[in-house]
GROMACS .gro file of C-alpha atoms in nm:
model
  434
    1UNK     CA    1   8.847  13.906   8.481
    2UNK     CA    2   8.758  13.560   8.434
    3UNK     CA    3   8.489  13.372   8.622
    4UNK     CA    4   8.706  13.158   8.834
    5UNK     CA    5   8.841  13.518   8.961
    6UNK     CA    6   8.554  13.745   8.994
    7UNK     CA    7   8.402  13.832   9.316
    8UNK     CA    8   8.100  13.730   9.377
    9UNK     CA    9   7.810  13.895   9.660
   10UNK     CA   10   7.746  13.581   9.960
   11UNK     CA   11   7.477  13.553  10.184
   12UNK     CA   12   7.578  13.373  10.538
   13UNK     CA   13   7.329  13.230  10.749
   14UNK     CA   14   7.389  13.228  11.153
   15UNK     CA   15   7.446  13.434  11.460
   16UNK     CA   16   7.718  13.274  11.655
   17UNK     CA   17   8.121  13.267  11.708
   18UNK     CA   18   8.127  13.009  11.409
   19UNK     CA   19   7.967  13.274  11.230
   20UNK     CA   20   8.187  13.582  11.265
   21UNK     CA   21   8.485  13.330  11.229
   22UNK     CA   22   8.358  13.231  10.870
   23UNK     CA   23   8.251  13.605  10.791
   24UNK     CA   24   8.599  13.765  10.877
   25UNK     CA   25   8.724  13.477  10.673
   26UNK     CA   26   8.524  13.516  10.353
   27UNK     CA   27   8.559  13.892  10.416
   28UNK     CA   28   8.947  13.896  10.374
   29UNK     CA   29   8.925  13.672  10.039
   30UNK     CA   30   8.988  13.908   9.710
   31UNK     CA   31   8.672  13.722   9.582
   32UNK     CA   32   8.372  13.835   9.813
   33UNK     CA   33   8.212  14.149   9.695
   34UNK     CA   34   7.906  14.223   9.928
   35UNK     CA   35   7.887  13.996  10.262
   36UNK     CA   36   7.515  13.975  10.386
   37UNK     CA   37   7.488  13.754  10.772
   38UNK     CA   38   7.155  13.677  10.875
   39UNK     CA   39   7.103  13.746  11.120
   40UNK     CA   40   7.485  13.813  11.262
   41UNK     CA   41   7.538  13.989  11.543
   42UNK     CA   42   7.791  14.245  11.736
   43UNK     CA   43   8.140  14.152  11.533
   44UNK     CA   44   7.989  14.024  11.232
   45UNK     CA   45   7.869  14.363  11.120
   46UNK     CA   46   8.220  14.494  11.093
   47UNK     CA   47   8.249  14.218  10.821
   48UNK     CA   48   7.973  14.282  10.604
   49UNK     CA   49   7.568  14.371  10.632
   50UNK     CA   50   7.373  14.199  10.927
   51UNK     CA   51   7.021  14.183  10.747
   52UNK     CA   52   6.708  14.028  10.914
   53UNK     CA   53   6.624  13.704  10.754
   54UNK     CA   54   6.453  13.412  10.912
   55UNK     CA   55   6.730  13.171  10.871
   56UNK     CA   56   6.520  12.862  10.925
   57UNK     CA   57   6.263  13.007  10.574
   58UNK     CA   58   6.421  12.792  10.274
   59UNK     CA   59   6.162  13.001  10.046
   60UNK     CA   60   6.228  13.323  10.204
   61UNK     CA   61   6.661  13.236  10.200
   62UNK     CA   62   6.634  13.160   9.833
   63UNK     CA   63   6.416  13.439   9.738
   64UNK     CA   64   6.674  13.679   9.923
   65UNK     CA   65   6.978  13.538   9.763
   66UNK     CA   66   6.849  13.520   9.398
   67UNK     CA   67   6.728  13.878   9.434
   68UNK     CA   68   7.009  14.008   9.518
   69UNK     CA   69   7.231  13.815   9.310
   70UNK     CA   70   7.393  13.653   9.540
   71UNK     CA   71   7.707  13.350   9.419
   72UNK     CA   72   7.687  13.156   9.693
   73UNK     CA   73   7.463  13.095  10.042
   74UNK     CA   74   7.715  12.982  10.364
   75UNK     CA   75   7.463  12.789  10.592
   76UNK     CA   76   7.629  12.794  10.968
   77UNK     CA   77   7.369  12.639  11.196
   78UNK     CA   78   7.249  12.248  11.174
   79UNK     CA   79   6.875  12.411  11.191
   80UNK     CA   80   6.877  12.510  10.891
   81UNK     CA   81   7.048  12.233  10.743
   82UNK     CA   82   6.755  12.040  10.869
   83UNK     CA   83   6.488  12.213  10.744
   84UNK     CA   84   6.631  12.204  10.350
   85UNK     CA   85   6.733  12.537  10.299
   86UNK     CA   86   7.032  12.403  10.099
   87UNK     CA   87   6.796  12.202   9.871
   88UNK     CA   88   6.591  12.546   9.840
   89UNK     CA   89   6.916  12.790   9.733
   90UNK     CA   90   7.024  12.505   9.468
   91UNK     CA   91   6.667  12.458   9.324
   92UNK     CA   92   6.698  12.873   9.280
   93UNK     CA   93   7.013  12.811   9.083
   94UNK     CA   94   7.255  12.947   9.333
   95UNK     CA   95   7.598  12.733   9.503
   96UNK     CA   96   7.529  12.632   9.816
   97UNK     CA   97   7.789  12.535  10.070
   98UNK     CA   98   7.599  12.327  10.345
   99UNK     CA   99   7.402  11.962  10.258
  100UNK     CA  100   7.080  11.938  10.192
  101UNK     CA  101   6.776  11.802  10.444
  102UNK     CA  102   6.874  11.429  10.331
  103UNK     CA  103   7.265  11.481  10.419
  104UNK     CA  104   7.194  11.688  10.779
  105UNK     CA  105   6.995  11.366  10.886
  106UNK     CA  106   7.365  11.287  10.983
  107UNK     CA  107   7.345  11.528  11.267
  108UNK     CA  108   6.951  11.604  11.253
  109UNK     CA  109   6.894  11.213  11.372
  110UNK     CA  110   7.102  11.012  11.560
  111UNK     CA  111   6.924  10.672  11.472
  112UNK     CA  112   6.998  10.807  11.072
  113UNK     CA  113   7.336  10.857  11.151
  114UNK     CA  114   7.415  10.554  11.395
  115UNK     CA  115   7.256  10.382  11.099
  116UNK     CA  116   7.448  10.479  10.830
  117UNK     CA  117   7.792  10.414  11.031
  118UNK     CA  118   7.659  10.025  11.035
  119UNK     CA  119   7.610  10.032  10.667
  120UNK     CA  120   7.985  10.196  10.626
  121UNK     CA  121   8.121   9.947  10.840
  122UNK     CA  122   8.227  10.288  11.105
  123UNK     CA  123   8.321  10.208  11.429
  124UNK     CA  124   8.114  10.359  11.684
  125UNK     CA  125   7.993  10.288  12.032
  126UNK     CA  126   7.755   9.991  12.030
  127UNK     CA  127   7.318  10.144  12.066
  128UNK     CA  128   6.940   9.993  12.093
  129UNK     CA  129   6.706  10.306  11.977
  130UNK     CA  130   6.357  10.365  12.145
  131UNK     CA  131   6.032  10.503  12.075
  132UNK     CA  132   5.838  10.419  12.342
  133UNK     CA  133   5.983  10.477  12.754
  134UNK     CA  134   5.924  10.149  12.889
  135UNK     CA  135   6.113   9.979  12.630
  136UNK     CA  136   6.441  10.237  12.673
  137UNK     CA  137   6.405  10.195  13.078
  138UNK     CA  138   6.400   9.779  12.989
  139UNK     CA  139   6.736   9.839  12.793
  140UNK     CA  140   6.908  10.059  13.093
  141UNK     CA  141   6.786   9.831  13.335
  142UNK     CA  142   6.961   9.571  13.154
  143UNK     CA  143   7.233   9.679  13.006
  144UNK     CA  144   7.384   9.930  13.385
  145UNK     CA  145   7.590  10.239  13.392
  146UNK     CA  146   7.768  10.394  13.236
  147UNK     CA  147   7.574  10.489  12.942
  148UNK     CA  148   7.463  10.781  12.745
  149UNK     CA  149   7.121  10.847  12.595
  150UNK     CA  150   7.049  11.122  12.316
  151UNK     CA  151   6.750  11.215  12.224
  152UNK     CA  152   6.751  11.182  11.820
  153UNK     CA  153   6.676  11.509  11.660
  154UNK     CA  154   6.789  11.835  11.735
  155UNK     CA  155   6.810  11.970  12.094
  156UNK     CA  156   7.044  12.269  12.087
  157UNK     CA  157   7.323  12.093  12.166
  158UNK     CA  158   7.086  11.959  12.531
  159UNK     CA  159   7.006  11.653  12.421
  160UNK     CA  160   7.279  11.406  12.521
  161UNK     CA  161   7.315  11.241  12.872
  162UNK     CA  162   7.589  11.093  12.964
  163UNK     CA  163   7.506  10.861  13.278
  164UNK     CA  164   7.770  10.747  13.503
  165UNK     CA  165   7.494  10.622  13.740
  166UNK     CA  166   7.182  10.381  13.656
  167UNK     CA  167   6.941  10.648  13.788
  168UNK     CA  168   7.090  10.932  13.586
  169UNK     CA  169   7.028  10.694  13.274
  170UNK     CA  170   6.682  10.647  13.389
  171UNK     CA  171   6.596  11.009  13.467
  172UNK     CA  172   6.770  11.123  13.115
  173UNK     CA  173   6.543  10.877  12.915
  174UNK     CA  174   6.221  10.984  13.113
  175UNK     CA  175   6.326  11.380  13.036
  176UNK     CA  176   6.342  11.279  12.680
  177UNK     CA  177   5.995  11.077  12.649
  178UNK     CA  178   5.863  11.375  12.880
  179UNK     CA  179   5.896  11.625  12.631
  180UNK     CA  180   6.170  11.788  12.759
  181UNK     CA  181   6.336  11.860  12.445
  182UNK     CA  182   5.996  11.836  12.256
  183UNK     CA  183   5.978  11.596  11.942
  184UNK     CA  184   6.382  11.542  11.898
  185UNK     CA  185   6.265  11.294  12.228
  186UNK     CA  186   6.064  11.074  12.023
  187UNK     CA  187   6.314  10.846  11.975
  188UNK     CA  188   6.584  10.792  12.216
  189UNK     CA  189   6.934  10.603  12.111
  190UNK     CA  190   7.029  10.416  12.409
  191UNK     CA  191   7.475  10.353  12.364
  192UNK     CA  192   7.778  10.249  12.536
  193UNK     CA  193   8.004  10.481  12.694
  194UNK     CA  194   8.296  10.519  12.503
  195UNK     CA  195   8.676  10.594  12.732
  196UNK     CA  196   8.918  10.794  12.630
  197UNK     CA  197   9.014  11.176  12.467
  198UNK     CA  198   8.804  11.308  12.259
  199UNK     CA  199   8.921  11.504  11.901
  200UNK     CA  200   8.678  11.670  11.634
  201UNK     CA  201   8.807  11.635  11.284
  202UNK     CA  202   8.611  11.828  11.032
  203UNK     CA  203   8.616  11.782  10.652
  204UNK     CA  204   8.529  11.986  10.327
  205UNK     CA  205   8.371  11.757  10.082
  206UNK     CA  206   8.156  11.843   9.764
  207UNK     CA  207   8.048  11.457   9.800
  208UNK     CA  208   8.311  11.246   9.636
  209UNK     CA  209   8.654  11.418   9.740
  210UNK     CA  210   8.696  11.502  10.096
  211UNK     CA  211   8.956  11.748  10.226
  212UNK     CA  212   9.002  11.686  10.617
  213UNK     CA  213   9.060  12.002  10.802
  214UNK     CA  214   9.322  12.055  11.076
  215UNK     CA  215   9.228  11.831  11.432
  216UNK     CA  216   9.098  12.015  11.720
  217UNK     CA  217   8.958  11.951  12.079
  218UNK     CA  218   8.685  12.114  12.239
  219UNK     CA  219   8.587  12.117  12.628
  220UNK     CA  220   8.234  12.088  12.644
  221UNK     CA  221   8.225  12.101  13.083
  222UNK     CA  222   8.091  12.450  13.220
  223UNK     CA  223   8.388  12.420  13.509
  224UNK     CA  224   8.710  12.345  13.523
  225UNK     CA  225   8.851  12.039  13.558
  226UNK     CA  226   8.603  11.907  13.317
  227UNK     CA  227   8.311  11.932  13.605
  228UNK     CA  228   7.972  12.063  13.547
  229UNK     CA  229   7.720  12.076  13.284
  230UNK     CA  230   7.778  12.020  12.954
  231UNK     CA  231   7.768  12.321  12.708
  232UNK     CA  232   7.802  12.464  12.367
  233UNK     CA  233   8.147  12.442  12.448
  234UNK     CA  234   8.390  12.656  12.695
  235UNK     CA  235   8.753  12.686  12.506
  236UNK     CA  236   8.942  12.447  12.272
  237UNK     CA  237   9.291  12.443  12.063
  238UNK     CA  238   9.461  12.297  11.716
  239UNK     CA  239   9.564  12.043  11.649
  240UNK     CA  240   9.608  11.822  11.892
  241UNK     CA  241   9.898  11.686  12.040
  242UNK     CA  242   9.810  11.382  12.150
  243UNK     CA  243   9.672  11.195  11.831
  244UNK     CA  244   9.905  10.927  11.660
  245UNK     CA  245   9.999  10.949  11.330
  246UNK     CA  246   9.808  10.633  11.325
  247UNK     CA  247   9.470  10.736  11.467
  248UNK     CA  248   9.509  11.017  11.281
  249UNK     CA  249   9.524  10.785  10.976
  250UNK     CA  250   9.206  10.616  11.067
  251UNK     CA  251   8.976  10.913  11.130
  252UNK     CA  252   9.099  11.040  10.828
  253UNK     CA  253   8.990  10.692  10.633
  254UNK     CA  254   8.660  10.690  10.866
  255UNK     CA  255   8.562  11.048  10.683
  256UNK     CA  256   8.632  10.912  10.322
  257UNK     CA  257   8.444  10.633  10.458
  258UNK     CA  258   8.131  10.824  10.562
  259UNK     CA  259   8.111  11.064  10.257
  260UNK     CA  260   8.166  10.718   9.995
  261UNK     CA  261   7.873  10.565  10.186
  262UNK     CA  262   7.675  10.850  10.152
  263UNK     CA  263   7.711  10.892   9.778
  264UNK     CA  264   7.602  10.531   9.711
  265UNK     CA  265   7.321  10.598   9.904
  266UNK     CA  266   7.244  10.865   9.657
  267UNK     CA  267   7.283  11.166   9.901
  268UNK     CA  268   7.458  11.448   9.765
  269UNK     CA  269   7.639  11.629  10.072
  270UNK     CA  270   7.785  11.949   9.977
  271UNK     CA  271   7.972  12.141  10.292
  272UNK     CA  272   8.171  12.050  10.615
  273UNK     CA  273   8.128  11.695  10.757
  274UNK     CA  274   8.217  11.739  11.162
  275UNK     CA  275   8.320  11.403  11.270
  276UNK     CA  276   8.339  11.412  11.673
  277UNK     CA  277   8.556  11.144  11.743
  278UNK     CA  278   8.687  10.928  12.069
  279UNK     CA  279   9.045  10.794  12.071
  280UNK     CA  280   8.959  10.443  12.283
  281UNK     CA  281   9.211  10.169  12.354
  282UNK     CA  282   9.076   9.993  12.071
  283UNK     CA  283   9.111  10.316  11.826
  284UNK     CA  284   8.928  10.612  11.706
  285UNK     CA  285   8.498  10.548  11.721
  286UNK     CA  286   8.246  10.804  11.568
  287UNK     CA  287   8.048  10.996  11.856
  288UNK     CA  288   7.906  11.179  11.636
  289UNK     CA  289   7.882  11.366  11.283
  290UNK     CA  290   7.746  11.716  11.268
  291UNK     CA  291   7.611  11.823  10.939
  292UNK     CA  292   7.825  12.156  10.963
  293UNK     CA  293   8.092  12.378  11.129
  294UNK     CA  294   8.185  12.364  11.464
  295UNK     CA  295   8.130  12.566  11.743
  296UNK     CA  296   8.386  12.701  11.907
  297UNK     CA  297   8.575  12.448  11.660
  298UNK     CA  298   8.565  12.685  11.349
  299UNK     CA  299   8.726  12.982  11.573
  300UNK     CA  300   9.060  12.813  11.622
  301UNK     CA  301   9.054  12.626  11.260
  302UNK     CA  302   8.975  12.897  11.002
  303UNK     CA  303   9.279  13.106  11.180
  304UNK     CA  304   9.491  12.796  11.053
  305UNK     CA  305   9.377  12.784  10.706
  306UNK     CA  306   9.608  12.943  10.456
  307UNK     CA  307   9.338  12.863  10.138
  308UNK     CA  308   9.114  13.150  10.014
  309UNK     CA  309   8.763  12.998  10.174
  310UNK     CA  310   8.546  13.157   9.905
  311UNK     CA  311   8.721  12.957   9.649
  312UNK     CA  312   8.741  12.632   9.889
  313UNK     CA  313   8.375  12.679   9.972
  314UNK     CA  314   8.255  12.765   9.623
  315UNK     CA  315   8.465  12.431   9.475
  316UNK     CA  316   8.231  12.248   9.754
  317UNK     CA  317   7.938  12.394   9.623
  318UNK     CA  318   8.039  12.316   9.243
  319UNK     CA  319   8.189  11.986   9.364
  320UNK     CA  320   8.489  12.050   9.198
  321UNK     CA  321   8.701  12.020   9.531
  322UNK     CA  322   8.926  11.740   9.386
  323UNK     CA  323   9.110  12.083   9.252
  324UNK     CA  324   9.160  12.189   9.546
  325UNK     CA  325   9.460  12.162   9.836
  326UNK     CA  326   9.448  12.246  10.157
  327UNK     CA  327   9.700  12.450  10.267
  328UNK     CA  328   9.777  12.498  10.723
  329UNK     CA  329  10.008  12.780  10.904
  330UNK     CA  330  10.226  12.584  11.146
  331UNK     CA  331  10.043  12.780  11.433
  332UNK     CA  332   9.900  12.631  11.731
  333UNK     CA  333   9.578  12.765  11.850
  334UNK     CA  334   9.417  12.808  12.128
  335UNK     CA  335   9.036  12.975  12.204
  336UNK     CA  336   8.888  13.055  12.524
  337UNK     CA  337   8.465  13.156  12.545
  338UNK     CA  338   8.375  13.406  12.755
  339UNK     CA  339   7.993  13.335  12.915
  340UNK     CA  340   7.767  13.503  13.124
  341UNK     CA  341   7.710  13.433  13.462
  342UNK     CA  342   7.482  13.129  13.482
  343UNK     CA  343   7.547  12.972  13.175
  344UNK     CA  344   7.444  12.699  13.051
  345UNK     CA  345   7.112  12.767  13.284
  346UNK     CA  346   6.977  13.106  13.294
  347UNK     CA  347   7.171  13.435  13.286
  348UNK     CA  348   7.129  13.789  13.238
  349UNK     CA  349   7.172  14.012  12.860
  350UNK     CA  350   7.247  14.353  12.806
  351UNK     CA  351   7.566  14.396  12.938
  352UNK     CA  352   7.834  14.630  12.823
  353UNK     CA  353   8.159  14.456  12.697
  354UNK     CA  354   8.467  14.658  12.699
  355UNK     CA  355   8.867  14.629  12.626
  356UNK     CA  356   8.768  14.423  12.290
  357UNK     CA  357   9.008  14.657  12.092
  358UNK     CA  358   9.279  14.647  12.355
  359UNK     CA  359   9.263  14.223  12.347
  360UNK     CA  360   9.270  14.247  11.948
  361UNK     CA  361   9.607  14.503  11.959
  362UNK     CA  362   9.761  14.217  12.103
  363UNK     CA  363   9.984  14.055  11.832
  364UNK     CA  364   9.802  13.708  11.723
  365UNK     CA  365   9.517  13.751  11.865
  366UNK     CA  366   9.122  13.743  11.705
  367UNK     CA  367   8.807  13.843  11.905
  368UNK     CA  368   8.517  13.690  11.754
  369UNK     CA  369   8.169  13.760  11.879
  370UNK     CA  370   7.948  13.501  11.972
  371UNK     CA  371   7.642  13.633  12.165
  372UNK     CA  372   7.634  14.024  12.142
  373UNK     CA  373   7.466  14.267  11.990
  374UNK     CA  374   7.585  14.653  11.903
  375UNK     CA  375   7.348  14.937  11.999
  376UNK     CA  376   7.414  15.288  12.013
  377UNK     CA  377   7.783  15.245  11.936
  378UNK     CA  378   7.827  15.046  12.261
  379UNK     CA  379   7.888  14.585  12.211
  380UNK     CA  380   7.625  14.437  12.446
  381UNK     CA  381   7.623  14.123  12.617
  382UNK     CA  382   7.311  13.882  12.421
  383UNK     CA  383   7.385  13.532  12.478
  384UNK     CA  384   7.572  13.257  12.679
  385UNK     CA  385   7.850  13.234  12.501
  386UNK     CA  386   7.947  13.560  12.461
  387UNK     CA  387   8.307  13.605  12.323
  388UNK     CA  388   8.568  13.367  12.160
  389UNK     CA  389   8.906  13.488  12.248
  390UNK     CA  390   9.164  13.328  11.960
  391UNK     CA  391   9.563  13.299  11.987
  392UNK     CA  392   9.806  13.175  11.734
  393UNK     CA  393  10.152  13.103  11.871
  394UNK     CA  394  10.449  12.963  11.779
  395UNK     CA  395  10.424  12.703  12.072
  396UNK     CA  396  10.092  12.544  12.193
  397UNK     CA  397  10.184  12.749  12.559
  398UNK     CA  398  10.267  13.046  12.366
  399UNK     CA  399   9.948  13.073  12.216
  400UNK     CA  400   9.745  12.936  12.517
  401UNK     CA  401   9.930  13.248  12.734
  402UNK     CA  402   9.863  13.502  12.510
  403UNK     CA  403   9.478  13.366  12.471
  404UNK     CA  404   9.476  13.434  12.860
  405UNK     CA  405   9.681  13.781  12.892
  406UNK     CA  406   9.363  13.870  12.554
  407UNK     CA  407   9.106  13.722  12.804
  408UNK     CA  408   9.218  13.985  13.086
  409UNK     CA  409   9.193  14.279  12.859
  410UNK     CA  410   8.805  14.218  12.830
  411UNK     CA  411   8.521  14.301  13.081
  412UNK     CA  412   8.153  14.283  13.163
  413UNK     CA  413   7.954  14.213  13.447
  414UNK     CA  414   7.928  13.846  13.471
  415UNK     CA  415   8.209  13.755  13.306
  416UNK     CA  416   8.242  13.360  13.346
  417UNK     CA  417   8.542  13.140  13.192
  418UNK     CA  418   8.713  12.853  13.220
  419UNK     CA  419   9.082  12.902  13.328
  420UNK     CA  420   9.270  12.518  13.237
  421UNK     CA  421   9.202  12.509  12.842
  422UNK     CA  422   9.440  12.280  12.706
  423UNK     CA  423   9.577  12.204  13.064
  424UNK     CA  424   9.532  11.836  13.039
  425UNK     CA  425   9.692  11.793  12.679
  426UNK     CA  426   9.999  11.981  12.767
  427UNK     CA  427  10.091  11.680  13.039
  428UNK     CA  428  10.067  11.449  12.760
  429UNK     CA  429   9.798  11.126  12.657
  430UNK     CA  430   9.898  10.948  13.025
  431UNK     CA  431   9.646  11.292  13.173
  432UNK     CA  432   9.374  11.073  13.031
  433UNK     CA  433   9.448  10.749  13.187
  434UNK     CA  434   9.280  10.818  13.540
   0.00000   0.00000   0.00000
């Protein structure tokens, strides 16, 4: 067996949806001998070992891996993107697929990443950035509503505000400079609202070739109708029917873009590049790049891809991904999360989840866990986001119908979900002109 066909024993950081869709992935490759997930949870242990592992340790991740001889760590999360556990795995010797603490700037600061768009010439919504209150309240003042303000680090997904009123601008900068998200509010980026759909295009890149991924859309509201708070993220679907050929074109260019700039800047970024993306009247403008997968993203793209992700992933690690092509079933699909009552604000854990099996016998349709835990044989609720219920169909309604009849087959006290994914982009690009 030569090298480029041997299986090698991978160690997957993360706990999520994103998670179990990237372990049942890797699982079903001929080339991954033992899985390890740290920490996983419910599903994820049906695809290889959940160990305990403190994630967010780059000595303690390395250590593991090289002791038991692991060929590659899978990072998931952005928080340990941040914190250089990438940089620590390739010091040890091992492939890494995730960037190190210098690349996940692009989604561990804003200012970085706002930045570095200026620098590439990117179009993105026009931003002041703050690090003192009175200064950010001067600029809302100034500048009105509509606006959004992000607090720039890390804020589990919390930290972005968009205003649609001058004292919900003012408020949002005050909870950020109050210490309401702790030090990711030290500096505040201050922008324009941007109008129009939104699409997430993700990318494989061993940073100098860049593979975009298939497009997707998420739907971030807790209620339907796009009402509420915003979340990790309530349902979403591939690709997406309303994007051009031509915007398509120019997020696609706006990636290569991103990943050149970075490699003149001497940052090597090894992984998935998440470009978040709204579609304005003037064209596609960055949002935002995450340093990593998406989430729910991942659960409706990896079902898609036809590659072998061990060998995609390893050829990012290597950076020999110019070898590489990426290959997509013609399948639409469409994922719907499952929450606990409350969510995004507080809820309950330890609920029992039943009917999983009966969703999955369903033809074309994947359960992945998201938060949930197994104890004495029984899948307990341990999260917000709960369950990711995937569909692939021949037909965008196909597959968002039998997401729905796979939603019905599962129960647990508290069961929350939103009931219109995908509504809006069925009635075509005019639903987004109101």
């Amino acid at each position: 067996m030569n090298a480029e066909s041997q299986a090698i024993d991978i160690l997957l950081l993360g706990s999520g949806g994103r998670e179990h869709a990237i372990a049942k992935k890797l699982a079903a490759s001929p080339r991954c001998g033992k899985l390890y997930i740290a920490p996983g949870n419910g599903g994820t242990s049906q695809e290889g070992e959940n160990i305990s592992l403190d994630e967010n340790d780059p000595a303690a991740v390395a250590a593991f891996a090289k002791d038991h001889g692991c060929g590659m760590v899978v990072i998931g999360p952005e928080a340990p993107l941040v914190v250089g556990v990438a940089d620590a795995v390739r010091e040890a010797g091992i492939p890494c697929f995730g960037p190190g603490a210098e690349g996940a700037q692009m989604e561990g600061s804003k200012l970085f990443s706002k930045q570095l768009m200026e620098r590439a010439g990117v179009p993105t919504a026009a931003y002041g950035s703050f690090t003192d209150e009175q200064s950010a309240l001067d600029c809302v003042n100034a500048q009105g509503a509509p606006l959004v303000v992000k607090a720039d680090g890390l804020a589990a997904g919390k930290g972005v505000i968009v205003a649609t009123e001058l004292e919900q601008a003012l408020d949002a900068v005050h909870e950020c400079f109050s210490g309401a998200f702790g030090d990711a509010g030290n500096t505040v980026v201050v922008e324009e609202m941007l109008t129009g759909p939104e699409c997430s295009l993700l990318a494989f890149t061993d940073g100098i070739t860049v593979r975009p991924m298939a497009t997707s859309q998420d739907h971030k509201r807790a209620l339907e109708g796009d009402l509420g708070p915003n979340t990790g993220g309530m349902g979403v679907y591939s690709p997406v029917p309303i994007v051009t050929p031509e915007e398509h074109e120019t997020m696609v260019a706006i990636m290569h873009q991103t990943v050149e700039q970075l490699h003149r800047e001497g940052i090597d970024y090894r992984g998935c590049l998440y470009g978040g993306f709204m579609l304005t009247p003037a064209g596609p403008k960055v949002l935002e790049f995450n340093a990593r997968f998406g989430d729910p993203e991942t659960q409706v793209i990896l079902p898609r891809l036809q590659n072998d992700l061990v060998d995609v992933m390893l050829a990012c690690a290597e950076q020999r991904l110019d070898e590489v092509e990426l290959s997509w079933c013609d399948d639409w699909a469409v994922s719907v999360v499952l929450t606990s009552a409350g969510y995004p604000g507080s809820y309950e854990k330890g609920k029992v989840i039943t009917g999983i099996e009966d969703a999955e016998a369903l033809d074309g349709v994947t359960v992945y866990h998201a938060g949930t835990r197994e104890q004495n044989g029984q899948i307990l609720t341990n999260g917000g986001r709960v369950i990711d219920v995937t569909a692939l169909g021949a037909t965008f309604e196909d597959a968002r119908n039998l997401a729905y009849a796979a939603c019905e087959k599962i129960d647990f006290e508290g069961k929350t979900l939103r009931h219109d994914i995908g509504l809006r982009a069925l009635k075509g690009r005019s639903a987004w002109d109101a």
